[in-house]
Tab-separated table of C-alpha atoms and ligand atoms in Angstrom:
chain	number	residue	atom	x	y	z
A	443	MET	CA	107.695	7.993	105.268
A	444	LEU	CA	104.680	6.128	106.529
A	445	GLU	CA	103.871	6.065	110.269
A	446	ARG	CA	100.835	4.259	111.617
A	447	GLY	CA	100.599	6.444	114.721
A	448	GLU	CA	102.166	9.840	115.372
A	449	VAL	CA	105.771	10.990	115.091
A	450	ALA	CA	107.749	9.299	117.923
A	451	ASN	CA	104.927	6.841	118.414
A	452	SER	CA	106.895	4.302	120.445
A	453	TRP	CA	108.015	7.018	122.866
A	454	ARG	CA	104.441	8.268	123.276
A	455	ARG	CA	102.640	4.951	123.633
A	456	GLU	CA	104.991	2.148	124.599
A	457	ARG	CA	107.033	3.467	127.528
A	458	TRP	CA	106.316	3.575	131.257
A	459	ASP	CA	105.832	6.913	133.057
A	460	SER	CA	109.146	7.184	134.901
A	461	LEU	CA	111.361	6.033	132.024
A	462	ARG	CA	114.364	8.145	131.180
A	463	LEU	CA	116.861	7.382	128.434
A	464	LEU	CA	119.834	5.416	129.648
A	465	THR	CA	121.981	7.325	127.150
A	466	PRO	CA	123.097	10.784	128.342
A	467	ASN	CA	121.721	13.914	126.680
A	468	TRP	CA	124.931	14.653	124.775
A	469	GLN	CA	124.456	11.292	123.076
A	470	SER	CA	120.990	12.254	121.844
A	471	ARG	CA	122.016	13.271	118.377
A	472	LEU	CA	120.306	12.871	115.056
A	473	PRO	CA	121.601	14.179	111.717
A	474	GLY	CA	121.652	17.974	112.056
A	475	LEU	CA	120.100	18.026	115.536
A	476	ARG	CA	121.747	17.532	118.877
A	477	TYR	CA	120.880	18.247	122.485
A	478	GLU	CA	121.833	21.815	123.308
A	479	GLY	CA	120.164	22.257	126.705
A	480	PRO	CA	121.751	23.077	130.055
A	481	ASP	CA	122.303	19.480	131.238
A	482	PRO	CA	124.372	17.499	128.693
A	483	ASP	CA	125.109	14.785	131.282
A	484	GLY	CA	121.433	14.280	132.244
A	485	TYR	CA	118.991	11.768	130.785
A	486	MET	CA	115.825	12.690	128.850
A	487	THR	CA	112.378	11.662	130.015
A	488	ALA	CA	110.152	9.865	127.485
A	489	GLY	CA	108.251	13.157	126.980
A	490	GLU	CA	111.494	14.982	126.205
A	491	VAL	CA	112.491	12.255	123.730
A	492	THR	CA	109.123	12.692	121.998
A	493	GLU	CA	109.717	16.462	121.722
A	494	PHE	CA	113.260	15.878	120.452
A	495	ILE	CA	112.085	13.525	117.691
A	496	GLU	CA	109.203	15.855	116.796
A	497	ARG	CA	111.701	18.692	116.442
A	498	PHE	CA	113.868	16.478	114.236
A	499	ALA	CA	110.908	15.678	111.988
A	500	LYS	CA	110.421	19.447	111.476
A	501	VAL	CA	114.085	20.425	111.139
A	502	SER	CA	114.852	17.613	108.689
A	503	GLY	CA	111.732	18.293	106.636
A	504	ALA	CA	111.086	14.555	106.517
A	505	PRO	CA	107.999	13.817	104.393
A	506	VAL	CA	106.161	11.977	107.176
A	507	ARG	CA	102.609	10.790	106.581
A	508	VAL	CA	101.153	9.933	109.976
A	509	GLY	CA	98.192	7.671	110.647
A	510	VAL	CA	99.129	5.391	107.739
A	511	ASN	CA	99.414	1.743	108.725
A	512	VAL	CA	101.356	-0.508	106.360
A	513	THR	CA	99.485	-3.797	106.234
A	514	SER	CA	101.406	-5.546	103.446
A	515	VAL	CA	104.587	-5.228	101.393
A	516	ARG	CA	104.849	-7.639	98.446
A	517	ARG	CA	107.457	-7.984	95.726
A	518	VAL	CA	105.825	-7.216	92.397
A	519	GLY	CA	107.746	-6.758	89.116
A	520	ASP	CA	110.824	-4.615	89.701
A	521	GLY	CA	109.654	-3.219	93.033
A	522	TYR	CA	107.232	-3.556	95.901
A	523	HIS	CA	103.505	-3.234	96.216
A	524	VAL	CA	102.688	-1.556	99.513
A	525	THR	CA	99.181	-1.810	100.932
A	526	THR	CA	98.320	0.730	103.607
A	527	SER	CA	95.269	1.805	105.591
A	528	ARG	CA	95.150	4.819	103.229
A	529	GLY	CA	95.639	3.155	99.861
A	530	GLU	CA	98.176	1.373	97.667
A	531	ILE	CA	101.673	2.469	96.667
A	532	HIS	CA	104.193	1.030	94.236
A	533	ALA	CA	107.792	1.607	95.326
A	534	ARG	CA	111.033	0.616	93.647
A	535	ALA	CA	112.761	0.413	97.025
A	536	VAL	CA	111.505	0.099	100.589
A	537	VAL	CA	113.312	0.891	103.844
A	538	ILE	CA	112.036	-1.027	106.863
A	539	ALA	CA	112.407	1.337	109.836
A	540	SER	CA	109.527	-0.096	111.820
A	541	GLY	CA	111.582	-0.622	114.971
A	542	ALA	CA	113.284	-3.472	116.807
A	543	CYS	CA	110.950	-3.438	119.806
A	544	ASN	CA	107.358	-3.579	118.505
A	545	GLN	CA	106.126	-6.131	121.002
A	546	PRO	CA	107.194	-7.557	124.325
A	547	ALA	CA	108.797	-11.013	124.089
A	548	VAL	CA	106.963	-13.095	126.690
A	549	PRO	CA	107.892	-16.780	127.156
A	550	ARG	CA	105.267	-19.477	126.636
A	551	LEU	CA	105.345	-20.502	130.303
A	552	SER	CA	103.321	-17.379	131.035
A	553	ASP	CA	100.284	-19.407	129.872
A	554	ALA	CA	100.690	-21.662	132.909
A	555	VAL	CA	100.692	-18.841	135.477
A	556	PRO	CA	97.572	-19.128	137.681
A	557	ALA	CA	94.814	-16.656	136.801
A	558	SER	CA	94.921	-15.191	140.339
A	559	VAL	CA	98.281	-13.600	139.467
A	560	GLU	CA	98.106	-10.453	137.345
A	561	GLN	CA	100.536	-10.367	134.406
A	562	LEU	CA	101.940	-7.231	132.793
A	563	THR	CA	104.466	-6.365	130.121
A	564	PRO	CA	106.429	-3.109	129.869
A	565	PHE	CA	103.950	-2.008	127.158
A	566	GLY	CA	101.051	-2.186	129.612
A	567	TYR	CA	102.970	-1.036	132.692
A	568	ARG	CA	102.803	2.678	133.513
A	569	GLY	CA	103.705	2.746	137.218
A	570	PRO	CA	103.456	0.882	140.541
A	571	ALA	CA	99.989	2.276	141.402
A	572	GLN	CA	98.533	0.111	138.664
A	573	LEU	CA	99.529	-3.143	140.387
A	574	PRO	CA	97.643	-4.873	143.193
A	575	ASP	CA	99.198	-4.544	146.652
A	576	GLY	CA	101.549	-7.366	147.535
A	577	GLY	CA	104.518	-9.179	146.076
A	578	VAL	CA	105.721	-8.737	142.505
A	579	LEU	CA	107.866	-11.095	140.491
A	580	VAL	CA	109.860	-9.207	137.856
A	581	VAL	CA	111.238	-11.517	135.187
A	582	GLY	CA	114.429	-10.409	133.443
A	583	ALA	CA	117.334	-8.360	134.795
A	584	SER	CA	118.335	-6.209	131.849
A	585	ALA	CA	117.689	-2.459	131.589
A	586	THR	CA	113.890	-2.732	131.790
A	587	GLY	CA	113.825	-5.388	134.528
A	588	VAL	CA	116.258	-3.666	136.881
A	589	GLN	CA	114.518	-0.314	136.444
A	590	LEU	CA	111.051	-1.730	137.115
A	591	ALA	CA	112.269	-3.863	140.040
A	592	ALA	CA	113.826	-0.763	141.642
A	593	GLU	CA	110.693	1.333	141.124
A	594	LEU	CA	108.351	-1.364	142.457
A	595	ARG	CA	110.573	-1.903	145.485
A	596	ARG	CA	110.567	1.860	146.193
A	597	SER	CA	106.763	1.695	146.185
A	598	GLY	CA	107.034	-0.552	149.259
A	599	ARG	CA	106.241	-3.887	147.605
A	600	PRO	CA	108.188	-7.095	148.174
A	601	VAL	CA	109.997	-7.702	144.867
A	602	THR	CA	111.544	-10.904	143.571
A	603	LEU	CA	113.741	-10.601	140.485
A	604	SER	CA	114.292	-13.600	138.242
A	605	VAL	CA	117.748	-13.215	136.706
A	606	GLY	CA	118.918	-14.778	133.427
A	607	GLU	CA	121.876	-13.789	131.268
A	608	HIS	CA	122.622	-10.115	131.804
A	609	VAL	CA	125.126	-7.362	131.081
A	610	ARG	CA	126.460	-5.630	134.189
A	611	LEU	CA	127.814	-2.083	133.894
A	612	PRO	CA	128.591	0.689	136.395
A	613	ARG	CA	126.804	3.967	135.622
A	614	THR	CA	130.054	5.906	135.897
A	615	TYR	CA	133.642	4.807	135.455
A	616	ARG	CA	136.758	6.846	136.181
A	617	ARG	CA	134.692	10.046	136.574
A	618	ARG	CA	132.762	9.645	133.322
A	619	ASP	CA	129.485	8.086	132.256
A	620	VAL	CA	130.209	4.519	131.196
A	621	LEU	CA	128.641	5.274	127.798
A	622	TRP	CA	131.224	8.035	127.330
A	623	TRP	CA	133.831	5.267	127.578
A	624	MET	CA	131.906	3.086	125.115
A	625	ASP	CA	131.912	6.027	122.725
A	626	ALA	CA	135.442	7.354	123.223
A	627	SER	CA	137.205	3.973	123.232
A	628	GLY	CA	135.531	3.005	119.961
A	629	VAL	CA	133.779	-0.054	121.452
A	630	TRP	CA	130.388	1.213	120.276
A	631	ASP	CA	131.753	1.813	116.786
A	632	GLN	CA	132.855	-1.775	116.305
A	633	ARG	CA	131.414	-2.798	112.956
A	634	TYR	CA	129.139	-5.749	112.380
A	635	ASP	CA	131.654	-7.400	110.059
A	636	GLU	CA	134.355	-7.196	112.757
A	637	VAL	CA	132.238	-8.743	115.539
A	638	GLU	CA	133.290	-12.325	116.244
A	639	ASP	CA	129.854	-13.839	116.903
A	640	LEU	CA	127.385	-11.528	115.178
A	641	THR	CA	124.283	-13.626	115.898
A	642	ARG	CA	125.097	-13.527	119.588
A	643	ALA	CA	125.946	-9.814	119.551
A	644	ARG	CA	122.574	-9.096	117.936
A	645	ARG	CA	120.726	-10.983	120.684
A	646	LEU	CA	122.693	-9.496	123.599
A	647	PRO	CA	120.437	-8.159	126.373
A	648	SER	CA	120.488	-4.428	127.128
A	649	PRO	CA	122.926	-3.310	129.870
A	650	GLN	CA	121.825	-2.918	133.490
A	651	LEU	CA	121.694	0.873	133.332
A	652	ALA	CA	119.211	3.535	134.370
A	653	GLY	CA	119.321	7.250	133.659
A	654	THR	CA	118.724	8.934	137.002
A	655	PRO	CA	119.672	12.487	137.993
A	656	GLU	CA	121.915	10.981	140.717
A	657	ARG	CA	123.713	8.799	138.125
A	658	THR	CA	123.479	5.797	140.408
A	659	THR	CA	124.588	2.326	139.408
A	660	LEU	CA	121.662	-0.088	139.235
A	661	ASP	CA	123.304	-3.507	139.293
A	662	LEU	CA	122.172	-6.582	141.211
A	663	ASN	CA	124.158	-5.597	144.312
A	664	ALA	CA	122.360	-2.252	144.390
A	665	LEU	CA	118.977	-3.948	144.018
A	666	ALA	CA	119.713	-6.615	146.634
A	667	SER	CA	120.731	-3.920	149.111
A	668	THR	CA	117.269	-2.374	148.799
A	669	GLY	CA	115.690	-5.742	149.639
A	670	VAL	CA	114.997	-7.146	146.158
A	671	GLU	CA	115.211	-10.941	146.336
A	672	LEU	CA	117.240	-12.519	143.518
A	673	VAL	CA	116.290	-15.891	142.050
A	674	GLY	CA	117.535	-17.734	138.954
A	675	ARG	CA	116.118	-17.925	135.475
A	676	TRP	CA	112.438	-18.907	135.410
A	677	ALA	CA	112.533	-22.341	133.800
A	678	ALA	CA	109.033	-23.823	134.212
A	679	VAL	CA	105.677	-23.728	135.973
A	680	ARG	CA	104.589	-26.973	137.630
A	681	ASP	CA	101.383	-27.346	139.637
A	682	GLY	CA	101.146	-23.595	140.079
A	683	ARG	CA	104.767	-23.297	141.226
A	684	ALA	CA	107.369	-21.213	139.457
A	685	LEU	CA	110.605	-23.220	139.150
A	686	PHE	CA	113.888	-21.288	138.884
A	687	SER	CA	117.265	-22.528	137.652
A	688	GLY	CA	120.148	-22.769	140.099
A	689	GLY	CA	123.609	-21.638	139.102
A	690	LEU	CA	123.329	-17.976	140.078
A	691	ARG	CA	126.986	-18.067	141.138
A	692	ASN	CA	128.162	-18.977	137.628
A	693	MET	CA	125.859	-16.498	135.968
A	694	PHE	CA	127.008	-13.673	138.248
A	695	SER	CA	130.714	-14.484	137.769
A	696	LEU	CA	130.287	-14.515	134.011
A	697	ALA	CA	128.637	-11.063	134.033
A	698	ASP	CA	131.330	-9.745	136.428
A	699	LEU	CA	134.082	-11.153	134.229
A	700	LYS	CA	132.648	-9.618	131.064
A	701	MET	CA	132.312	-6.249	132.787
A	702	GLU	CA	135.950	-6.421	133.917
A	703	ARG	CA	137.109	-7.268	130.400
A	704	LEU	CA	135.248	-4.257	129.088
A	705	LEU	CA	136.795	-2.022	131.762
A	706	ASP	CA	140.232	-3.440	130.792
A	707	THR	CA	139.512	-2.393	127.199
A	708	PHE	CA	138.674	1.128	128.393
A	709	ASP	CA	141.891	1.271	130.473
A	710	GLU	CA	144.016	0.105	127.535
A	711	TRP	CA	142.434	2.732	125.297
A	712	ALA	CA	143.018	5.436	127.932
A	713	LYS	CA	146.736	4.590	128.044
A	714	THR	CA	147.278	4.691	124.310
A	715	ASP	CA	145.174	7.783	123.881
A	716	GLY	CA	146.970	9.698	126.614
A	717	TYR	CA	143.755	10.162	128.554
A	718	ASP	CA	145.058	8.167	131.527
A	719	ALA	CA	146.250	11.018	133.756
A	720	ALA	CA	143.042	13.035	133.435
A	721	ALA	CA	140.755	10.068	134.067
A	722	GLY	CA	141.837	9.122	137.578
A	723	PRO	CA	142.907	5.605	138.506
A	724	PRO	CA	141.208	2.495	137.093
A	725	GLU	CA	138.356	1.254	139.256
A	726	ARG	CA	137.211	-2.275	139.955
A	727	PHE	CA	133.868	-3.183	141.512
A	728	ALA	CA	132.822	-5.712	144.146
A	729	PRO	CA	131.703	-9.036	142.658
A	730	THR	CA	127.956	-9.587	142.463
A	731	ARG	CA	126.918	-11.029	145.824
A	732	VAL	CA	125.348	-14.468	145.560
A	733	PRO	CA	122.377	-14.891	147.927
A	734	GLU	CA	123.084	-17.453	150.659
A	735	SER	CA	120.229	-19.630	149.556
A	736	ALA	CA	118.392	-18.531	146.431
A	737	ARG	CA	114.908	-19.991	146.258
A	738	LEU	CA	114.431	-22.548	143.510
A	739	GLN	CA	110.657	-22.388	143.554
A	740	LEU	CA	107.827	-20.126	144.498
A	741	ASP	CA	104.176	-21.093	144.969
A	742	LEU	CA	102.202	-18.764	142.718
A	743	ARG	CA	98.909	-19.836	144.358
A	744	SER	CA	99.940	-18.869	147.887
A	745	GLY	CA	99.137	-15.153	147.445
A	746	GLU	CA	102.771	-14.153	148.068
A	747	ILE	CA	103.092	-13.006	144.451
A	748	ARG	CA	100.191	-10.870	143.219
A	749	ALA	CA	101.685	-9.781	139.915
A	750	VAL	CA	104.294	-10.855	137.373
A	751	VAL	CA	106.019	-8.245	135.226
A	752	TRP	CA	107.616	-9.687	132.090
A	753	ALA	CA	110.799	-7.741	131.381
A	754	THR	CA	112.026	-10.470	129.072
A	755	GLY	CA	112.853	-8.293	126.092
A	756	PHE	CA	111.164	-7.052	122.972
A	757	ARG	CA	110.881	-8.265	119.415
A	758	PRO	CA	110.119	-6.702	116.051
A	759	ASP	CA	106.822	-7.347	114.271
A	760	TYR	CA	107.028	-8.184	110.576
A	761	GLY	CA	103.491	-9.530	110.314
A	762	TRP	CA	102.894	-7.049	107.474
A	763	LEU	CA	105.961	-8.060	105.438
A	764	ASP	CA	104.914	-10.524	102.728
A	765	VAL	CA	108.439	-11.057	101.408
A	766	PRO	CA	110.233	-14.271	102.500
A	767	VAL	CA	113.087	-12.544	104.356
A	768	VAL	CA	112.212	-13.327	107.988
A	769	ASP	CA	113.718	-16.428	109.623
A	770	ALA	CA	111.938	-18.972	111.830
A	771	LYS	CA	112.819	-16.936	114.934
A	772	GLY	CA	111.251	-13.788	113.514
A	773	HIS	CA	114.529	-12.025	112.620
A	774	LEU	CA	115.067	-10.238	109.334
A	775	ASN	CA	117.744	-11.723	107.017
A	776	HIS	CA	120.015	-8.836	106.108
A	777	GLU	CA	123.656	-7.948	105.609
A	778	GLY	CA	124.309	-4.612	107.282
A	779	GLY	CA	120.756	-3.462	106.539
A	780	VAL	CA	120.747	-4.704	102.940
A	781	VAL	CA	117.874	-7.187	103.030
A	782	ASP	CA	117.931	-10.402	101.061
A	783	SER	CA	115.550	-9.042	98.374
A	784	PRO	CA	116.587	-6.401	95.769
A	785	GLY	CA	115.651	-2.875	96.814
A	786	LEU	CA	114.654	-3.813	100.364
A	787	TYR	CA	116.590	-2.191	103.233
A	788	ALA	CA	116.422	-2.006	107.028
A	789	LEU	CA	117.534	0.464	109.696
A	790	GLY	CA	117.389	0.552	113.495
A	791	LEU	CA	118.082	-3.118	114.253
A	792	PRO	CA	120.612	-4.433	116.795
A	793	VAL	CA	124.248	-4.254	115.548
A	794	LEU	CA	122.909	-3.474	112.069
A	795	ARG	CA	126.259	-1.938	111.092
A	796	ARG	CA	127.776	-1.052	114.450
A	797	ARG	CA	127.330	-1.931	118.106
A	798	ARG	CA	125.552	1.391	118.604
A	799	SER	CA	122.994	0.719	115.839
A	800	THR	CA	119.822	0.527	117.949
A	801	PHE	CA	120.629	3.645	119.925
A	802	MET	CA	119.594	7.066	118.736
A	803	CYS	CA	123.227	8.091	118.339
A	804	GLY	CA	123.777	5.135	116.006
A	805	ILE	CA	121.356	5.947	113.245
A	806	GLU	CA	123.296	8.672	111.405
A	807	ASP	CA	126.280	6.591	110.232
A	808	ASP	CA	124.134	3.513	109.546
A	809	ALA	CA	121.610	5.514	107.526
A	810	ARG	CA	124.344	7.155	105.433
A	811	GLU	CA	125.775	3.775	104.438
A	812	VAL	CA	122.442	1.998	103.893
A	813	ILE	CA	120.968	4.866	101.900
A	814	GLY	CA	124.214	5.056	99.881
A	815	HIS	CA	123.600	1.442	98.859
A	816	LEU	CA	119.959	2.227	98.065
A	817	ALA	CA	120.935	5.225	95.909
A	818	ARG	CA	123.410	3.092	93.918
A	819	PHE	CA	120.732	0.407	93.497
A	820	LEU	CA	118.269	2.941	92.074
A	821	ALA	CA	120.918	4.506	89.846
A	822	VAL	CA	121.831	1.133	88.312
A	823	ARG	CA	118.153	0.268	87.879
A	824	GLY	CA	117.550	3.646	86.270
A	825	ARG	CA	120.207	2.938	83.607
A	826	SER	CA	118.962	-0.571	82.779
B	1258	FAD	C1	112.341	0.483	126.839
B	1258	FAD	C2	113.282	1.061	125.836
B	1258	FAD	C3	114.265	1.955	126.240
B	1258	FAD	C4	115.152	2.497	125.312
B	1258	FAD	N1	116.120	3.386	125.752
B	1258	FAD	C5	116.953	3.950	124.849
B	1258	FAD	C6	117.940	4.901	125.262
B	1258	FAD	O1	118.102	5.186	126.446
B	1258	FAD	N2	118.711	5.495	124.311
B	1258	FAD	C7	118.590	5.191	122.976
B	1258	FAD	O2	119.315	5.769	122.172
B	1258	FAD	N3	117.694	4.263	122.574
B	1258	FAD	C8	116.886	3.642	123.474
B	1258	FAD	N4	115.973	2.695	123.058
B	1258	FAD	C9	115.979	2.283	121.682
B	1258	FAD	C10	115.006	3.223	120.973
B	1258	FAD	O3	113.795	2.608	120.819
B	1258	FAD	C11	115.576	3.743	119.770
B	1258	FAD	O4	116.678	4.550	120.022
B	1258	FAD	C12	114.580	4.507	118.876
B	1258	FAD	O5	113.304	4.731	119.409
B	1258	FAD	C13	114.421	3.627	117.689
B	1258	FAD	O6	113.750	4.329	116.707
B	1258	FAD	P1	113.169	3.584	115.478
B	1258	FAD	O7	112.534	4.656	114.653
B	1258	FAD	O8	114.186	2.700	114.850
B	1258	FAD	O9	112.071	2.580	116.094
B	1258	FAD	P2	110.720	2.920	116.837
B	1258	FAD	O10	110.889	4.029	117.819
B	1258	FAD	O11	110.166	1.617	117.323
B	1258	FAD	O12	109.791	3.480	115.664
B	1258	FAD	C14	109.257	2.647	114.671
B	1258	FAD	C15	107.982	3.286	114.181
B	1258	FAD	O13	107.438	2.503	113.138
B	1258	FAD	C16	106.042	2.510	113.268
B	1258	FAD	N5	105.539	1.294	112.607
B	1258	FAD	C17	105.802	-0.002	112.928
B	1258	FAD	N6	105.150	-0.830	112.100
B	1258	FAD	C18	104.464	-0.062	111.236
B	1258	FAD	C19	103.592	-0.351	110.150
B	1258	FAD	N7	103.309	-1.603	109.789
B	1258	FAD	N8	103.045	0.690	109.471
B	1258	FAD	C20	103.345	1.970	109.804
B	1258	FAD	N9	104.147	2.291	110.824
B	1258	FAD	C21	104.711	1.294	111.536
B	1258	FAD	C22	105.776	2.520	114.757
B	1258	FAD	O14	104.505	3.045	115.064
B	1258	FAD	C23	106.922	3.384	115.268
B	1258	FAD	O15	106.566	4.728	115.435
B	1258	FAD	C24	115.075	2.134	123.957
B	1258	FAD	C25	114.082	1.212	123.546
B	1258	FAD	C26	113.204	0.679	124.466
B	1258	FAD	C27	112.173	-0.312	124.002
């Protein structure tokens, strides 16, 4: 196992200070290691996640070699030639577990933002104190965007949140964490070959969830009630002005509708599983409030906005992979983690084999199946 940094590198280096997992502690489980502390319904801090993964590295006896950067993987003969910062390796099979979120995905229009406005990504952001005083425009309303907007607003700054497609979820539903419902109802176990539109499922933004000790819901209504101004998707910059799409009403109703469908699925499952009586009555939530007049543009030269925080998602980095298996959009071509090149495998990508694939609790089942395929591949090769 080659790791360019330290064990749990992404959790040490690429997360902001206040981040907690949005998955509850009882869902932090890796093969042979699960959370056994006093607060199963709490949410780990990034430091606790680092410790958890470090412990796993020890308990599992994984042969990790840290400080080894892989700079190239090429197909040579019946295997792969791997070039690293510490030498060359020939491998008959390679598993790509380099992560789904290696770099922030920032749209091109960021180039047109006036230089007087500071720009940050979640990789550079540590906390509000780092930003200049004054207004902040947070772009993106998925898990990262809503969490950073809330934190920046609490620091006393005026915050504008640019909202594109998003996934609304309540933190708790019928007395349980909403991710308990995802787990128990089997929604998270839906397999990649059963998902209707797999490409879309793999690009779905993360849910609007935060892991706070109070287990509060952090949807757009909650943010608006703290004074966060909601605007539409950032479409262009013209003459120093940020231009936002209209149509917030439609976007909000779509997210509300999808949330309700998901809650219907939970309710149906509860009935058939006999859980209904214990769970308390089904709940429904107020529709997302549409601002009376959402601004369609904002002058970035006026001084109103001093910083832009890009919470527009993350993307993997395959710059080191010299095998033609990455499409024009930078996504790996694979079928359930079996990459389109003999002996090449992947783990830890969105909906790799199940909806839960990118979450820590998703790796065990995916790894068993992918490594099963790898073992059969090596066995067949060994006989030939
Ligand atoms: C902001 C954020 C919040 C998240 N919150 C949650 C959550 O609440 N719950 C949850 O379950 N999951 C969460 N996730 C997903 C989380 O990242 C995964 O659960 C987990 O960290 C994925 O582990 P991984 O090993 O697949 O990828 P990573 O953690 O990205 O690890 C990949 C490793 O590969 C190394 N690497 C990459 N390229 C090379 C190379 N060329 N050579 C050598 N080494 C290399 C990197 O240094 C890194 O250490 C979150 C992700 C993000 C970005």
